[in-house]
């Protein structure tokens, strides 16, 4: 079974930091781009960050640029999201995803991704 399991979420105060991880099992995704999305209550799923299979290129939503960093460790089949200077508006369920295709650059839309984790809750208090 293919599984993506996120971890590292929790409750933090504004200005704090968290590091999310997404561990894949069942197959290797070393040749696929990966991304993080988030969804807050009552809102649509929102793109956060993406990384190419090699890790050579990264992409960020304007709302998190300069605060969040996406990285990956292909040897561990894991992608990370380092979040700093957290704001209350960052509160959401964060999910990792794997692209449908090996080719091209990761798109910033959910339908470009084939596999999803269940998500981890991040809550930022003011």
Coordinates of C-alpha atoms in Angstrom, one line a residue, residues 26-120:
X26 CA 5.0 1.4 -0.3
X27 CA 7.1 2.8 -3.1
X28 CA 9.8 5.3 -3.7
X29 CA 8.9 8.8 -4.9
X30 CA 12.5 9.9 -5.5
X31 CA 11.7 10.7 -9.1
X32 CA 8.6 12.7 -8.5
X33 CA 8.0 16.3 -7.5
X34 CA 6.2 16.8 -4.2
X35 CA 4.3 19.6 -2.5
X36 CA 2.6 20.8 0.6
X37 CA -0.9 22.1 0.6
X38 CA -3.1 23.4 3.5
X39 CA -6.7 23.7 4.2
X40 CA -8.3 25.9 6.8
X41 CA -11.9 25.4 8.0
X42 CA -14.4 26.8 5.5
X43 CA -11.7 27.4 2.9
X44 CA -10.4 25.7 -0.2
X45 CA -7.2 23.7 -0.3
X46 CA -4.3 26.1 -0.8
X47 CA -0.9 25.5 -2.3
X48 CA 2.0 26.1 0.1
X49 CA 5.2 24.9 -1.4
X50 CA 6.6 22.4 -3.9
X51 CA 9.9 20.8 -4.7
X52 CA 11.2 19.1 -7.8
X53 CA 12.4 15.5 -7.6
X54 CA 16.0 16.5 -7.5
X55 CA 15.4 19.2 -4.9
X56 CA 17.1 21.7 -7.3
X57 CA 14.0 23.9 -7.6
X58 CA 11.5 25.0 -5.0
X59 CA 8.3 27.0 -5.3
X60 CA 6.3 28.9 -2.6
X61 CA 3.0 30.7 -2.2
X62 CA 3.5 34.4 -1.7
X63 CA 1.9 34.1 1.7
X64 CA 4.7 31.9 3.0
X65 CA 7.7 33.0 1.0
X66 CA 10.6 33.9 3.2
X67 CA 9.1 32.1 6.2
X68 CA 8.7 28.5 5.0
X69 CA 11.3 26.2 3.5
X70 CA 10.6 22.9 1.7
X71 CA 13.2 20.2 1.4
X72 CA 13.5 16.5 0.8
X73 CA 15.6 13.5 1.6
X74 CA 15.2 11.0 -1.1
X75 CA 17.2 8.4 0.7
X76 CA 14.5 8.5 3.4
X77 CA 11.6 9.0 1.0
X78 CA 10.7 12.0 3.0
X79 CA 9.8 15.7 2.4
X80 CA 9.9 18.4 5.0
X81 CA 8.4 21.8 5.6
X82 CA 10.2 24.1 7.9
X83 CA 7.9 26.8 9.1
X84 CA 9.1 29.9 10.9
X85 CA 7.6 33.2 12.0
X86 CA 4.2 31.5 12.1
X87 CA 1.1 33.6 12.0
X88 CA -2.5 32.8 13.1
X89 CA -3.5 32.7 9.5
X90 CA -1.2 29.8 9.0
X91 CA -3.6 27.7 11.0
X92 CA -4.7 24.8 8.8
X93 CA -4.4 21.1 8.1
X94 CA -1.2 20.6 6.2
X95 CA -1.0 17.7 3.7
X96 CA 1.8 16.5 1.5
X97 CA 1.3 15.2 -2.0
X98 CA 3.1 13.5 -4.8
X99 CA 2.9 14.6 -8.4
X100 CA 1.1 12.5 -11.0
X101 CA 3.9 12.9 -13.5
X102 CA 7.7 12.6 -13.3
X103 CA 8.0 15.4 -15.9
X104 CA 7.8 19.1 -15.8
X105 CA 7.7 21.4 -12.9
X106 CA 5.3 20.9 -10.0
X107 CA 2.0 22.8 -10.5
X108 CA 0.4 24.8 -7.8
X109 CA -3.0 23.1 -8.1
X110 CA -4.3 19.9 -6.4
X111 CA -5.1 18.0 -9.6
X112 CA -1.4 17.8 -10.5
X113 CA -0.9 15.4 -7.6
X114 CA -1.8 11.8 -7.3
X115 CA -1.1 10.7 -3.7
X116 CA -2.1 12.5 -0.6
X117 CA -1.5 12.1 3.1
X118 CA -4.2 12.6 5.7
X119 CA -2.7 15.8 7.0
X120 CA -1.4 17.2 10.2

